[in-house]
Short mmCIF file of C-alpha atoms in Angstrom, two decimals:
data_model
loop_
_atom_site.label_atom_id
_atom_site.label_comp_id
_atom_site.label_asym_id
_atom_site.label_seq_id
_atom_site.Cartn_x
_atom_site.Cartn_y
_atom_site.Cartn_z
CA UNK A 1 -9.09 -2.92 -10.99
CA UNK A 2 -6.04 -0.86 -9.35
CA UNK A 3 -6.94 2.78 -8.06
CA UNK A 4 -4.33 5.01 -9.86
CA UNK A 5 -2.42 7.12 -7.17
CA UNK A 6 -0.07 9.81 -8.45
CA UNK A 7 4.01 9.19 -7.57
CA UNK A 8 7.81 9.16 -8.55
CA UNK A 9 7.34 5.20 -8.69
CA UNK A 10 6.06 2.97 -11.38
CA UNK A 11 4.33 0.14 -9.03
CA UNK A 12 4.42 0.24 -5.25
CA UNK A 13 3.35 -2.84 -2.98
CA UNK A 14 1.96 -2.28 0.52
CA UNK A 15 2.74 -3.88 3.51
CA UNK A 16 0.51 -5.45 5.83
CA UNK A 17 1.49 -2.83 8.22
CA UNK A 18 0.51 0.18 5.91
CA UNK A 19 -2.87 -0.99 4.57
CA UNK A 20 -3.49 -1.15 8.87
CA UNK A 21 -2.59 1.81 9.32
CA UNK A 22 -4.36 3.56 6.53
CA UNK A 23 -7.37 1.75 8.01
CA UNK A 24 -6.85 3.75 11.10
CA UNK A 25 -5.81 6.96 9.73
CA UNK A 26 -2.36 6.66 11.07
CA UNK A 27 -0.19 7.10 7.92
CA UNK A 28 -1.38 8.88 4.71
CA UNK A 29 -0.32 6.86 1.70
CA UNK A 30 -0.68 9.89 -0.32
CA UNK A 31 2.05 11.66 1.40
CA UNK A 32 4.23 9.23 -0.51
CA UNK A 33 2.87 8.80 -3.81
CA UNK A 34 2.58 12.48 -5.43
CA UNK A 35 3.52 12.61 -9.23
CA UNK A 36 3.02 10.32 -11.79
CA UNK A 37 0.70 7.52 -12.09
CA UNK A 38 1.34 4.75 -10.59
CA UNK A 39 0.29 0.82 -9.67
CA UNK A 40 -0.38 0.05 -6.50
CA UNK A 41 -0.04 -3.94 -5.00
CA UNK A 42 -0.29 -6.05 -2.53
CA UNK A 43 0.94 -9.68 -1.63
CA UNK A 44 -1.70 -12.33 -1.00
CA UNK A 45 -0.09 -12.70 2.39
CA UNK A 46 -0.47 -8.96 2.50
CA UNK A 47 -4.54 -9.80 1.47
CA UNK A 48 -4.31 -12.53 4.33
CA UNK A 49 -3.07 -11.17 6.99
CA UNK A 50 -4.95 -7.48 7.06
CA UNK A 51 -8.08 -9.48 6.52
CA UNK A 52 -7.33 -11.57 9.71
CA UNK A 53 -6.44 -8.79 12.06
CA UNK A 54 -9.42 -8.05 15.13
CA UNK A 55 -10.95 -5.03 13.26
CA UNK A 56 -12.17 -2.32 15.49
CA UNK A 57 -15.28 -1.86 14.23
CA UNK A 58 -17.42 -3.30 11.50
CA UNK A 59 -16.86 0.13 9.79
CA UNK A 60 -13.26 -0.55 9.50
CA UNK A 61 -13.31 -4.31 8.23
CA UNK A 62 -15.62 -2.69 5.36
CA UNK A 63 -13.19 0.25 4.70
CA UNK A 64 -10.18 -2.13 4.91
CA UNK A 65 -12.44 -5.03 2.16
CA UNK A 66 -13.07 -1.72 -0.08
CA UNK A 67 -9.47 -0.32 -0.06
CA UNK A 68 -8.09 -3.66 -0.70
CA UNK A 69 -10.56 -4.00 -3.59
CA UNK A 70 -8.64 -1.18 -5.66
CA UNK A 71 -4.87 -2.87 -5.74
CA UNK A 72 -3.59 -5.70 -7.59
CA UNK A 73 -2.46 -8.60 -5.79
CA UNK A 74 0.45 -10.65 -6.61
CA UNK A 75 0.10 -14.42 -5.77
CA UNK A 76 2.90 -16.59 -4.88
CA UNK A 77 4.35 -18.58 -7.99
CA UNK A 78 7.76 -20.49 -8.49
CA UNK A 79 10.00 -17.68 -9.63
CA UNK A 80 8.58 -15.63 -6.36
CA UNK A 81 9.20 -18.78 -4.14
CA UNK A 82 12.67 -19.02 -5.80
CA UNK A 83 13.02 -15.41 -4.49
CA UNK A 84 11.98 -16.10 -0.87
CA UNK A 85 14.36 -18.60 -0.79
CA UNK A 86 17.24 -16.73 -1.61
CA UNK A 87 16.34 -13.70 0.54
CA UNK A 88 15.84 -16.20 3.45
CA UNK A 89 19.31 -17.80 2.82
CA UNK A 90 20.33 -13.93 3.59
CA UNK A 91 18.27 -12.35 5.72
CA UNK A 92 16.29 -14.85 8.37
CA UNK A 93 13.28 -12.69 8.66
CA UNK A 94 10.01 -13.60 9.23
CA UNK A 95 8.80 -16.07 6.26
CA UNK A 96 5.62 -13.72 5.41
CA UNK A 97 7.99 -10.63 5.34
CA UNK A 98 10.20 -12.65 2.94
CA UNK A 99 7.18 -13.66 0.54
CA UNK A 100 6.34 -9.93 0.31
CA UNK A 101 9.77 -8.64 -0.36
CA UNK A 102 10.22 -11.17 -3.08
CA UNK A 103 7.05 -10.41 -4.63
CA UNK A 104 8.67 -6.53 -4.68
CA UNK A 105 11.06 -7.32 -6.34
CA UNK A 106 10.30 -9.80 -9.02
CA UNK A 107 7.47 -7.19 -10.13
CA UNK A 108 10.34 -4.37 -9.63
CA UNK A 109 8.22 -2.52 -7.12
CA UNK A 110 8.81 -0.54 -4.08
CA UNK A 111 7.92 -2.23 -1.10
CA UNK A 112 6.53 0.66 1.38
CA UNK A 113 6.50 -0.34 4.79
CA UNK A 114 6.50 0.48 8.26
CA UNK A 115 8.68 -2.07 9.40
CA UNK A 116 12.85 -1.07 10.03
CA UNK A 117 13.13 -4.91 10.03
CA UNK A 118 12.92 -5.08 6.38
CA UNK A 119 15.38 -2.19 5.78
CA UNK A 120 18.18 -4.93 5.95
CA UNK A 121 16.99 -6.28 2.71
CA UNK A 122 19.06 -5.22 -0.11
CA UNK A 123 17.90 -7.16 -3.25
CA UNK A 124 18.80 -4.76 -6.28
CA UNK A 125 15.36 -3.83 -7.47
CA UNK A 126 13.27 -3.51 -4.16
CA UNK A 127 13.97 -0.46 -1.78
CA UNK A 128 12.21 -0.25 1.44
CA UNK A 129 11.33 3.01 2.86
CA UNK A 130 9.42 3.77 5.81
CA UNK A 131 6.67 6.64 5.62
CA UNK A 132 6.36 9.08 8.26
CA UNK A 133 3.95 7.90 11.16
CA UNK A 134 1.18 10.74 11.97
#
């Protein structure tokens, strides 16, 4: 079901942010993910919220349905709500952003997103980074 990209990382989840701006050709996901094989992931708020956003054109809504076709998705369960909580005892971001850095890290992925906000959050297993914007 998951395309396999080449990287340093063993499983990566996407943002929201990133799978938008792959849509548009604003960030390459490749620049990031170059070596070894990896999973790639998203959070079923990820799935939600792309899937919601005012699509440019029909052309894009199908590109953005195909691409999210390839990655695994994560759903929310207890130990990952157990997680948000916790990170929103410590953080106070946005509750979505919290579901999706949980989800990171109780599947011991990198979260990859575009948003500095997230760059606070220091749980042990989940590193944020945020890729270069073409």
């Amino acid at each position: 079901m998951a395309k396999e990209f080449t990287g340093r990382m063993g499983k990566v989840i996407l943002d929201s942010n990133i799978i938008i701006y792959l849509s548009k050709g604003v960030v390459d996901i490749a620049d990031l993910i170059t070596r070894e094989k990896v999973e790639i992931w998203i959070s079923i708020i990820s799935y939600m919220e792309v899937l919601s956003f005012n699509f440019f054109s029909l052309e894009e809504e199908k590109f953005v349905r195909n691409l999210l076709q390839e990655f695994f998705i994560i759903e929310i369960n207890r130990e990952i709500a157990e997680k948000t909580i916790q990170i929103r005892r410590n953080y106070k971001i946005k509750l979505p952003d919290e579901i999706i850095c949980a989800s990171a890290s109780i599947i011991n992925a990198m979260l990859i997103t575009a948003d500095t906000q997230l760059d606070k959050v220091r749980e042990s297993n989940v590193k944020v980074i945020t890729p270069p914007i073409k």
